[in-house]
Short mmCIF file of C-alpha atoms in Angstrom, two decimals:
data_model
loop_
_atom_site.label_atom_id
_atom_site.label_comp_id
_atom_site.label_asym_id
_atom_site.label_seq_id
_atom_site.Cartn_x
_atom_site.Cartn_y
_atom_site.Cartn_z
CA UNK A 1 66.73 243.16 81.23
CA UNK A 2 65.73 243.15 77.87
CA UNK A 3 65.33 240.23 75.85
CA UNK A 4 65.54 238.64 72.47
CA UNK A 5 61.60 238.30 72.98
CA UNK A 6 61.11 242.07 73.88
CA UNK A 7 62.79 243.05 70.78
CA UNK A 8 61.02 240.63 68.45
CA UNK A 9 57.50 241.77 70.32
CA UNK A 10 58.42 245.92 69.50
CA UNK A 11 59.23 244.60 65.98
CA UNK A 12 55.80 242.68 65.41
CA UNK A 13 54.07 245.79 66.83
CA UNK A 14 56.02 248.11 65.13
CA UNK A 15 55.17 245.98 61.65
CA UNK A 16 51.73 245.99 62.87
CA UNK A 17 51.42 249.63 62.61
CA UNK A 18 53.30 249.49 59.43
CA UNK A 19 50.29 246.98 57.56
CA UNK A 20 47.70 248.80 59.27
CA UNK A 21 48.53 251.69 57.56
CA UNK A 22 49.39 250.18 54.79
CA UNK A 23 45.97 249.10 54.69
CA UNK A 24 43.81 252.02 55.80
CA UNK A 25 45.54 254.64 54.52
CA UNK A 26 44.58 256.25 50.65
CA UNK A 27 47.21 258.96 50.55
CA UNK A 28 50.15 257.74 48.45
CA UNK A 29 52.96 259.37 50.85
CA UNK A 30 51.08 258.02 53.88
CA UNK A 31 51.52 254.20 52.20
CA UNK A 32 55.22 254.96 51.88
CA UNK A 33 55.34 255.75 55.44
CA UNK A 34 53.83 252.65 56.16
CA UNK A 35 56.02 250.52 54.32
CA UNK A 36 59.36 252.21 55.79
CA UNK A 37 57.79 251.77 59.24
CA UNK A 38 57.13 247.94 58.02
CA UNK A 39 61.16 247.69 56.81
CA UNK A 40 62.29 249.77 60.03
CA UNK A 41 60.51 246.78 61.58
CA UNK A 42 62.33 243.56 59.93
CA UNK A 43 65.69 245.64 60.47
CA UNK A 44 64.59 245.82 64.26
CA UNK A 45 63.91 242.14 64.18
CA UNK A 46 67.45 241.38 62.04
CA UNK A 47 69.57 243.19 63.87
CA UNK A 48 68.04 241.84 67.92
CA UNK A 49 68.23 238.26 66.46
CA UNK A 50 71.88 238.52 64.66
CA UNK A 51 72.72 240.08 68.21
CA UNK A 52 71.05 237.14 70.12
CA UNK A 53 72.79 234.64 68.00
CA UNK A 54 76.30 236.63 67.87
CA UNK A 55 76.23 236.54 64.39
CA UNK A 56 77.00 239.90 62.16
CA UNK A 57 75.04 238.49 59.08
CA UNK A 58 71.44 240.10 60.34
CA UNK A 59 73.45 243.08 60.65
CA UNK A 60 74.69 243.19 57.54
CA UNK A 61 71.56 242.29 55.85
CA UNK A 62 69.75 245.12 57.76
CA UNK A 63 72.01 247.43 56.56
CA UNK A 64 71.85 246.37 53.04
CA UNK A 65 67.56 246.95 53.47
CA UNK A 66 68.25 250.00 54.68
CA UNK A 67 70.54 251.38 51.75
CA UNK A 68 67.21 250.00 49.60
CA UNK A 69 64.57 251.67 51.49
CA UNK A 70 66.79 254.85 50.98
CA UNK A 71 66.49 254.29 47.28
CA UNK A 72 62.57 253.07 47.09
CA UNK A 73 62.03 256.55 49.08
CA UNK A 74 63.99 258.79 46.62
CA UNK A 75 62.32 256.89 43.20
CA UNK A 76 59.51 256.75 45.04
CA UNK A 77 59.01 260.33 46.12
CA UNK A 78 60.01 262.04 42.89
CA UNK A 79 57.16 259.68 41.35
CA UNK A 80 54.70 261.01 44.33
CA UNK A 81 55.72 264.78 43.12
CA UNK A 82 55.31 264.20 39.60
CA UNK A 83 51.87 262.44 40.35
CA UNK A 84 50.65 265.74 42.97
CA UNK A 85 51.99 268.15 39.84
CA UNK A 86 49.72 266.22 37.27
CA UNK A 87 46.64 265.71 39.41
CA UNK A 88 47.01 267.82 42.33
CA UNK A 89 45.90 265.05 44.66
CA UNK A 90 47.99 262.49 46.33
CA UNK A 91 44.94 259.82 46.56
CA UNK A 92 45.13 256.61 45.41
CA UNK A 93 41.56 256.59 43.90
CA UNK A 94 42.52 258.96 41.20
CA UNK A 95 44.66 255.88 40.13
CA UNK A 96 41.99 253.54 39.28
CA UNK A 97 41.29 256.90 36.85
CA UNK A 98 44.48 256.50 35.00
CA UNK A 99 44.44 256.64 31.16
CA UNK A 100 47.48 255.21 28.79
#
């Protein structure tokens, strides 16, 4: 059977993986993969402990992170493709060359 624990485990694993990449990673799509896998992991978390507690608020409140993740991605990715037209690069070192 799987528990309340199990869940919360996958979801501290699964935001693991998330900061690790976060971390390691110098490609700017790779750190938005990383921080989706990072949200996918609180929702995870939310939705197991609303569940646990029979209570539809972690639910809801998952929901409402994932309807802003959906909107970080799509601001975020036309800013990734108007950064790879200008530079041709998608590494985060060309940042620190950024002029005003």
């Amino acid at each position: 059977m799987v528990t309340l624990s199990h869940y919360l485990v996958f979801s501290a694993l699964l935001f693991s993986v998330g900061l690790f990449g976060m971390l390691r990673r110098k490609n700017i799509l790779m750190l938005f993969f990383s921080t989706e896998i990072m949200l996918n992991a609180i929702n995870v978390a939310f939705v197991a402990t609303a569940h646990a507690l029979k209570n539809i608020d972690g639910q809801i409140f998952a929901l409402f992170m994932v309807a802003v993740a959906a909107a970080e991605v799509a601001v975020g990715l036309g800013l990734v493709i108007l950064w790879h037209r200008k530079h041709k690069s998608l590494d985060i070192d060309t940042l620190a060359r950024m002029r005003g």
